[in-house]
Amino acid sequence: MSIDQLIDSLASQGWYVWDDFLNLSEIHTIKDCIPDKLQDARIGHRDSLQGNKSIRGDQTIWLEPEMGDAVARYMDKMEHIRQALNRQLYLGLRDFETHFCRYPNGGFYKKHVDNPRGVGRRKITTVLYMNERWPPQDGGELVVYDHEDNHLFKLEPVAGRMIFFMSENFPHEVLPTENKRESIAGWFLTEKIL
C-alpha cells in the first residue's frame, strides 16, 4: 500500500483503506502519550458545540506535537500525505486537525457527515484504529453510506488500519462497541487552523 494507491483510490471512488499504516510499536508509543483523562466528545462547531450522548458516546483529546515524539512523528507523516494530496489532486488542503477517541463499552456514534451544517472546511476524513485484538463480537465497526442511504461497506477497527474518505460524500456511523475501542480521527482542512 502506498500514497500512490491512496491518491488513485480517492480520485476514483472517494475512499481508501490502508492496512498497516502504522505498526503496533508505533501505535503503542502514541498511546503512551495520551493522558488517562479525556473529555466527553461534543457535536457542532465553535459556538454551537454541545454534548449529546444520544448521538455519540466517545471521549476525545485533540492531539498536538508537544504531547510527545510519537504524536509529532504521526503528525509529520500526515503533513507529508497532505502535501502529496495537494500535488496530485489539487485539493487546496491547508491544514490537518486530529484527536484521539476512546469509545467505552456501549459507545457509538450515530450516522453523520463530518462537516457541521454550513461549514465545508473538512475535505478528507481519516480514522486510524489502535486496538490490538478485536474479535468480531466486540462490534464497533465503521459503517459507510452514500447520500442515498445505501450501505457501501463495514470496516472492522483493526490495529494499524487507516481509512481515508472525502468528508462530505460519505455519511457514516460507529456501531455500538462491546469493548473499549480506541482510534485517532483526523481531517485535512481547506482552511488553516488559527
PDB file of C-alpha atoms in Angstrom:
ATOM      1  CA  MET A   1       0.000   0.000   0.000  1.00  0.00           C
ATOM      2  CA  SER A   2       1.293   3.430  -0.836  1.00  0.00           C
ATOM      3  CA  ILE A   3       0.485   7.111  -1.223  1.00  0.00           C
ATOM      4  CA  ASP A   4       0.040   6.484  -4.959  1.00  0.00           C
ATOM      5  CA  GLN A   5      -2.697   3.930  -4.256  1.00  0.00           C
ATOM      6  CA  LEU A   6      -4.311   6.342  -1.788  1.00  0.00           C
ATOM      7  CA  ILE A   7      -4.363   9.106  -4.407  1.00  0.00           C
ATOM      8  CA  ASP A   8      -5.726   6.818  -7.149  1.00  0.00           C
ATOM      9  CA  SER A   9      -8.459   5.460  -4.887  1.00  0.00           C
ATOM     10  CA  LEU A  10      -9.545   8.867  -3.564  1.00  0.00           C
ATOM     11  CA  ALA A  11      -9.745  10.152  -7.139  1.00  0.00           C
ATOM     12  CA  SER A  12     -11.728   7.158  -8.444  1.00  0.00           C
ATOM     13  CA  GLN A  13     -14.025   6.137  -5.582  1.00  0.00           C
ATOM     14  CA  GLY A  14     -13.570   8.756  -2.866  1.00  0.00           C
ATOM     15  CA  TRP A  15     -12.206   6.439  -0.155  1.00  0.00           C
ATOM     16  CA  TYR A  16      -9.246   4.197   0.611  1.00  0.00           C
ATOM     17  CA  VAL A  17      -8.362   1.647   3.319  1.00  0.00           C
ATOM     18  CA  TRP A  18      -4.648   1.485   4.121  1.00  0.00           C
ATOM     19  CA  ASP A  19      -3.849  -1.585   6.247  1.00  0.00           C
ATOM     20  CA  ASP A  20      -0.640  -1.415   8.315  1.00  0.00           C
ATOM     21  CA  PHE A  21      -0.485   2.375   8.049  1.00  0.00           C
ATOM     22  CA  LEU A  22       1.312   2.188  11.411  1.00  0.00           C
ATOM     23  CA  ASN A  23       2.814  -0.858  13.103  1.00  0.00           C
ATOM     24  CA  LEU A  24       1.975  -1.973  16.649  1.00  0.00           C
ATOM     25  CA  SER A  25       5.116  -0.425  18.097  1.00  0.00           C
ATOM     26  CA  GLU A  26       4.212   2.973  16.608  1.00  0.00           C
ATOM     27  CA  ILE A  27       0.654   2.637  17.943  1.00  0.00           C
ATOM     28  CA  HIS A  28       1.904   1.798  21.453  1.00  0.00           C
ATOM     29  CA  THR A  29       4.233   4.803  21.527  1.00  0.00           C
ATOM     30  CA  ILE A  30       1.371   7.120  20.518  1.00  0.00           C
ATOM     31  CA  LYS A  31      -0.893   5.615  23.199  1.00  0.00           C
ATOM     32  CA  ASP A  32       1.842   6.253  25.770  1.00  0.00           C
ATOM     33  CA  CYS A  33       1.483   9.991  25.007  1.00  0.00           C
ATOM     34  CA  ILE A  34      -2.281  10.045  25.673  1.00  0.00           C
ATOM     35  CA  PRO A  35      -3.413  11.140  29.153  1.00  0.00           C
ATOM     36  CA  ASP A  36      -5.821   8.891  31.070  1.00  0.00           C
ATOM     37  CA  LYS A  37      -8.441  11.612  31.438  1.00  0.00           C
ATOM     38  CA  LEU A  38     -10.274  12.610  28.254  1.00  0.00           C
ATOM     39  CA  GLN A  39     -13.210  14.949  27.580  1.00  0.00           C
ATOM     40  CA  ASP A  40     -16.695  13.832  26.618  1.00  0.00           C
ATOM     41  CA  ALA A  41     -16.994  14.375  22.876  1.00  0.00           C
ATOM     42  CA  ARG A  42     -19.236  17.160  21.597  1.00  0.00           C
ATOM     43  CA  ILE A  43     -21.071  17.854  18.359  1.00  0.00           C
ATOM     44  CA  GLY A  44     -21.451  21.087  16.405  1.00  0.00           C
ATOM     45  CA  HIS A  45     -18.957  23.802  15.507  1.00  0.00           C
ATOM     46  CA  ARG A  46     -17.309  26.534  17.597  1.00  0.00           C
ATOM     47  CA  ASP A  47     -20.095  28.471  19.392  1.00  0.00           C
ATOM     48  CA  SER A  48     -22.679  25.714  18.839  1.00  0.00           C
ATOM     49  CA  LEU A  49     -20.623  22.890  20.389  1.00  0.00           C
ATOM     50  CA  GLN A  50     -22.645  20.732  22.754  1.00  0.00           C
ATOM     51  CA  GLY A  51     -22.555  17.327  24.374  1.00  0.00           C
ATOM     52  CA  ASN A  52     -25.184  14.848  23.257  1.00  0.00           C
ATOM     53  CA  LYS A  53     -24.751  11.258  24.469  1.00  0.00           C
ATOM     54  CA  SER A  54     -27.745  10.117  22.414  1.00  0.00           C
ATOM     55  CA  ILE A  55     -25.694  10.891  19.266  1.00  0.00           C
ATOM     56  CA  ARG A  56     -22.155   9.995  20.323  1.00  0.00           C
ATOM     57  CA  GLY A  57     -20.662   8.371  23.391  1.00  0.00           C
ATOM     58  CA  ASP A  58     -16.906   8.675  22.946  1.00  0.00           C
ATOM     59  CA  GLN A  59     -14.295  10.696  24.775  1.00  0.00           C
ATOM     60  CA  THR A  60     -11.568  12.661  22.994  1.00  0.00           C
ATOM     61  CA  ILE A  61      -8.459  14.772  23.286  1.00  0.00           C
ATOM     62  CA  TRP A  62      -7.042  16.944  20.498  1.00  0.00           C
ATOM     63  CA  LEU A  63      -3.525  15.891  19.518  1.00  0.00           C
ATOM     64  CA  GLU A  64      -0.623  18.345  19.473  1.00  0.00           C
ATOM     65  CA  PRO A  65       3.024  17.625  18.570  1.00  0.00           C
ATOM     66  CA  GLU A  66       4.054  18.790  22.063  1.00  0.00           C
ATOM     67  CA  MET A  67       2.368  15.700  23.556  1.00  0.00           C
ATOM     68  CA  GLY A  68       5.400  13.580  22.609  1.00  0.00           C
ATOM     69  CA  ASP A  69       7.717  12.462  19.829  1.00  0.00           C
ATOM     70  CA  ALA A  70       5.364   9.694  18.682  1.00  0.00           C
ATOM     71  CA  VAL A  71       2.489  12.157  18.190  1.00  0.00           C
ATOM     72  CA  ALA A  72       4.832  14.594  16.420  1.00  0.00           C
ATOM     73  CA  ARG A  73       6.011  11.806  14.058  1.00  0.00           C
ATOM     74  CA  TYR A  74       2.392  10.865  13.307  1.00  0.00           C
ATOM     75  CA  MET A  75       1.530  14.474  12.507  1.00  0.00           C
ATOM     76  CA  ASP A  76       4.647  14.779  10.319  1.00  0.00           C
ATOM     77  CA  LYS A  77       3.543  11.703   8.378  1.00  0.00           C
ATOM     78  CA  MET A  78       0.088  13.233   7.860  1.00  0.00           C
ATOM     79  CA  GLU A  79       1.705  16.505   6.721  1.00  0.00           C
ATOM     80  CA  HIS A  80       3.695  14.553   4.121  1.00  0.00           C
ATOM     81  CA  ILE A  81       0.431  12.981   2.896  1.00  0.00           C
ATOM     82  CA  ARG A  82      -1.283  16.412   2.831  1.00  0.00           C
ATOM     83  CA  GLN A  83       1.423  17.764   0.568  1.00  0.00           C
ATOM     84  CA  ALA A  84       1.243  14.724  -1.743  1.00  0.00           C
ATOM     85  CA  LEU A  85      -2.564  15.022  -1.996  1.00  0.00           C
ATOM     86  CA  ASN A  86      -2.251  18.683  -2.931  1.00  0.00           C
ATOM     87  CA  ARG A  87       0.407  17.975  -5.570  1.00  0.00           C
ATOM     88  CA  GLN A  88      -1.605  15.205  -7.210  1.00  0.00           C
ATOM     89  CA  LEU A  89      -5.266  16.112  -6.629  1.00  0.00           C
ATOM     90  CA  TYR A  90      -5.142  19.931  -6.267  1.00  0.00           C
ATOM     91  CA  LEU A  91      -7.463  19.863  -3.248  1.00  0.00           C
ATOM     92  CA  GLY A  92      -6.226  23.057  -1.606  1.00  0.00           C
ATOM     93  CA  LEU A  93      -5.621  21.320   1.732  1.00  0.00           C
ATOM     94  CA  ARG A  94      -4.111  23.840   4.125  1.00  0.00           C
ATOM     95  CA  ASP A  95      -4.020  22.064   7.498  1.00  0.00           C
ATOM     96  CA  PHE A  96      -4.756  18.897   9.475  1.00  0.00           C
ATOM     97  CA  GLU A  97      -6.597  18.545  12.783  1.00  0.00           C
ATOM     98  CA  THR A  98      -6.772  15.321  14.736  1.00  0.00           C
ATOM     99  CA  HIS A  99      -7.930  13.849  18.004  1.00  0.00           C
ATOM    100  CA  PHE A 100      -7.631  10.609  19.908  1.00  0.00           C
ATOM    101  CA  CYS A 101     -11.005   8.904  20.529  1.00  0.00           C
ATOM    102  CA  ARG A 102     -11.934   6.358  23.173  1.00  0.00           C
ATOM    103  CA  TYR A 103     -15.293   4.602  22.985  1.00  0.00           C
ATOM    104  CA  PRO A 104     -16.170   2.916  26.285  1.00  0.00           C
ATOM    105  CA  ASN A 105     -18.137  -0.323  26.345  1.00  0.00           C
ATOM    106  CA  GLY A 106     -21.505   0.531  24.749  1.00  0.00           C
ATOM    107  CA  GLY A 107     -20.139   3.636  22.989  1.00  0.00           C
ATOM    108  CA  PHE A 108     -21.336   4.553  19.488  1.00  0.00           C
ATOM    109  CA  TYR A 109     -21.639   7.477  17.080  1.00  0.00           C
ATOM    110  CA  LYS A 110     -24.860   7.766  15.072  1.00  0.00           C
ATOM    111  CA  LYS A 111     -24.838   8.358  11.335  1.00  0.00           C
ATOM    112  CA  HIS A 112     -23.453  11.778  10.402  1.00  0.00           C
ATOM    113  CA  VAL A 113     -21.394  13.714   7.870  1.00  0.00           C
ATOM    114  CA  ASP A 114     -18.134  15.248   9.106  1.00  0.00           C
ATOM    115  CA  ASN A 115     -18.824  18.839   8.110  1.00  0.00           C
ATOM    116  CA  PRO A 116     -21.151  20.621  10.541  1.00  0.00           C
ATOM    117  CA  ARG A 117     -24.056  22.344   8.793  1.00  0.00           C
ATOM    118  CA  GLY A 118     -22.846  25.127   6.523  1.00  0.00           C
ATOM    119  CA  VAL A 119     -19.159  24.572   7.302  1.00  0.00           C
ATOM    120  CA  GLY A 120     -17.236  22.896   4.476  1.00  0.00           C
ATOM    121  CA  ARG A 121     -13.644  23.146   5.687  1.00  0.00           C
ATOM    122  CA  ARG A 122     -13.148  19.404   6.296  1.00  0.00           C
ATOM    123  CA  LYS A 123     -12.210  17.848   2.953  1.00  0.00           C
ATOM    124  CA  ILE A 124     -10.803  14.392   3.789  1.00  0.00           C
ATOM    125  CA  THR A 125     -11.567  12.366   6.920  1.00  0.00           C
ATOM    126  CA  THR A 126      -9.055   9.902   8.354  1.00  0.00           C
ATOM    127  CA  VAL A 127      -9.509   7.248  11.039  1.00  0.00           C
ATOM    128  CA  LEU A 128      -6.605   5.184  12.405  1.00  0.00           C
ATOM    129  CA  TYR A 129      -7.549   2.147  14.525  1.00  0.00           C
ATOM    130  CA  MET A 130      -5.497   1.308  17.615  1.00  0.00           C
ATOM    131  CA  ASN A 131      -6.964  -1.838  19.239  1.00  0.00           C
ATOM    132  CA  GLU A 132      -4.538  -4.741  19.040  1.00  0.00           C
ATOM    133  CA  ARG A 133      -7.027  -7.597  19.276  1.00  0.00           C
ATOM    134  CA  TRP A 134     -10.572  -7.011  18.097  1.00  0.00           C
ATOM    135  CA  PRO A 135     -12.822 -10.056  17.701  1.00  0.00           C
ATOM    136  CA  PRO A 136     -15.949  -9.534  15.549  1.00  0.00           C
ATOM    137  CA  GLN A 137     -18.262  -9.908  18.570  1.00  0.00           C
ATOM    138  CA  ASP A 138     -16.811  -6.674  20.014  1.00  0.00           C
ATOM    139  CA  GLY A 139     -18.670  -4.611  17.366  1.00  0.00           C
ATOM    140  CA  GLY A 140     -17.583  -1.000  16.972  1.00  0.00           C
ATOM    141  CA  GLU A 141     -17.329  -1.189  13.177  1.00  0.00           C
ATOM    142  CA  LEU A 142     -17.404   1.894  10.958  1.00  0.00           C
ATOM    143  CA  VAL A 143     -20.339   1.708   8.536  1.00  0.00           C
ATOM    144  CA  VAL A 144     -20.145   3.926   5.446  1.00  0.00           C
ATOM    145  CA  TYR A 145     -23.102   5.002   3.270  1.00  0.00           C
ATOM    146  CA  ASP A 146     -23.702   7.056   0.159  1.00  0.00           C
ATOM    147  CA  HIS A 147     -26.044  10.074   0.127  1.00  0.00           C
ATOM    148  CA  GLU A 148     -28.979   7.866  -0.949  1.00  0.00           C
ATOM    149  CA  ASP A 149     -28.533   5.922   2.313  1.00  0.00           C
ATOM    150  CA  ASN A 150     -27.169   2.847   0.531  1.00  0.00           C
ATOM    151  CA  HIS A 151     -24.821   0.794   2.707  1.00  0.00           C
ATOM    152  CA  LEU A 152     -21.408   0.787   0.984  1.00  0.00           C
ATOM    153  CA  PHE A 153     -19.208  -1.148   3.400  1.00  0.00           C
ATOM    154  CA  LYS A 154     -18.467  -2.004   7.025  1.00  0.00           C
ATOM    155  CA  LEU A 155     -14.918  -1.722   8.363  1.00  0.00           C
ATOM    156  CA  GLU A 156     -13.575  -3.566  11.405  1.00  0.00           C
ATOM    157  CA  PRO A 157     -11.340  -1.481  13.716  1.00  0.00           C
ATOM    158  CA  VAL A 158      -8.124  -3.467  13.151  1.00  0.00           C
ATOM    159  CA  ALA A 159      -4.950  -2.021  14.724  1.00  0.00           C
ATOM    160  CA  GLY A 160      -2.814  -0.061  12.268  1.00  0.00           C
ATOM    161  CA  ARG A 161      -5.597   0.233   9.672  1.00  0.00           C
ATOM    162  CA  MET A 162      -6.352   3.736   8.388  1.00  0.00           C
ATOM    163  CA  ILE A 163      -9.324   4.793   6.305  1.00  0.00           C
ATOM    164  CA  PHE A 164      -9.361   7.984   4.246  1.00  0.00           C
ATOM    165  CA  PHE A 165     -12.577   9.310   2.682  1.00  0.00           C
ATOM    166  CA  MET A 166     -13.997  12.501   1.223  1.00  0.00           C
ATOM    167  CA  SER A 167     -15.668  14.110   4.235  1.00  0.00           C
ATOM    168  CA  GLU A 168     -18.797  15.491   2.551  1.00  0.00           C
ATOM    169  CA  ASN A 169     -19.507  12.455   0.351  1.00  0.00           C
ATOM    170  CA  PHE A 170     -19.931   9.649   2.850  1.00  0.00           C
ATOM    171  CA  PRO A 171     -22.337   9.614   5.801  1.00  0.00           C
ATOM    172  CA  HIS A 172     -21.013   7.124   8.351  1.00  0.00           C
ATOM    173  CA  GLU A 173     -21.571   5.744  11.837  1.00  0.00           C
ATOM    174  CA  VAL A 174     -19.734   3.792  14.522  1.00  0.00           C
ATOM    175  CA  LEU A 175     -21.748   0.787  15.687  1.00  0.00           C
ATOM    176  CA  PRO A 176     -22.050   0.146  19.443  1.00  0.00           C
ATOM    177  CA  THR A 177     -18.920  -1.415  20.873  1.00  0.00           C
ATOM    178  CA  GLU A 178     -18.754  -4.256  23.385  1.00  0.00           C
ATOM    179  CA  ASN A 179     -15.257  -3.306  24.486  1.00  0.00           C
ATOM    180  CA  LYS A 180     -13.075  -0.201  24.847  1.00  0.00           C
ATOM    181  CA  ARG A 181     -12.318   0.979  21.285  1.00  0.00           C
ATOM    182  CA  GLU A 182      -9.525   3.455  20.527  1.00  0.00           C
ATOM    183  CA  SER A 183      -8.726   5.359  17.358  1.00  0.00           C
ATOM    184  CA  ILE A 184      -7.381   8.626  16.002  1.00  0.00           C
ATOM    185  CA  ALA A 185      -9.781  10.638  13.856  1.00  0.00           C
ATOM    186  CA  GLY A 186      -8.461  13.447  11.701  1.00  0.00           C
ATOM    187  CA  TRP A 187      -9.413  15.852   8.942  1.00  0.00           C
ATOM    188  CA  PHE A 188      -7.476  17.507   6.161  1.00  0.00           C
ATOM    189  CA  LEU A 189      -8.797  21.060   6.024  1.00  0.00           C
ATOM    190  CA  THR A 190      -9.221  23.707   3.363  1.00  0.00           C
ATOM    191  CA  GLU A 191      -8.590  26.457   5.972  1.00  0.00           C
ATOM    192  CA  LYS A 192      -5.665  26.945   8.287  1.00  0.00           C
ATOM    193  CA  ILE A 193      -6.413  26.354  11.970  1.00  0.00           C
ATOM    194  CA  LEU A 194      -5.997  29.608  13.912  1.00  0.00           C
TER     195      LEU A 194
END
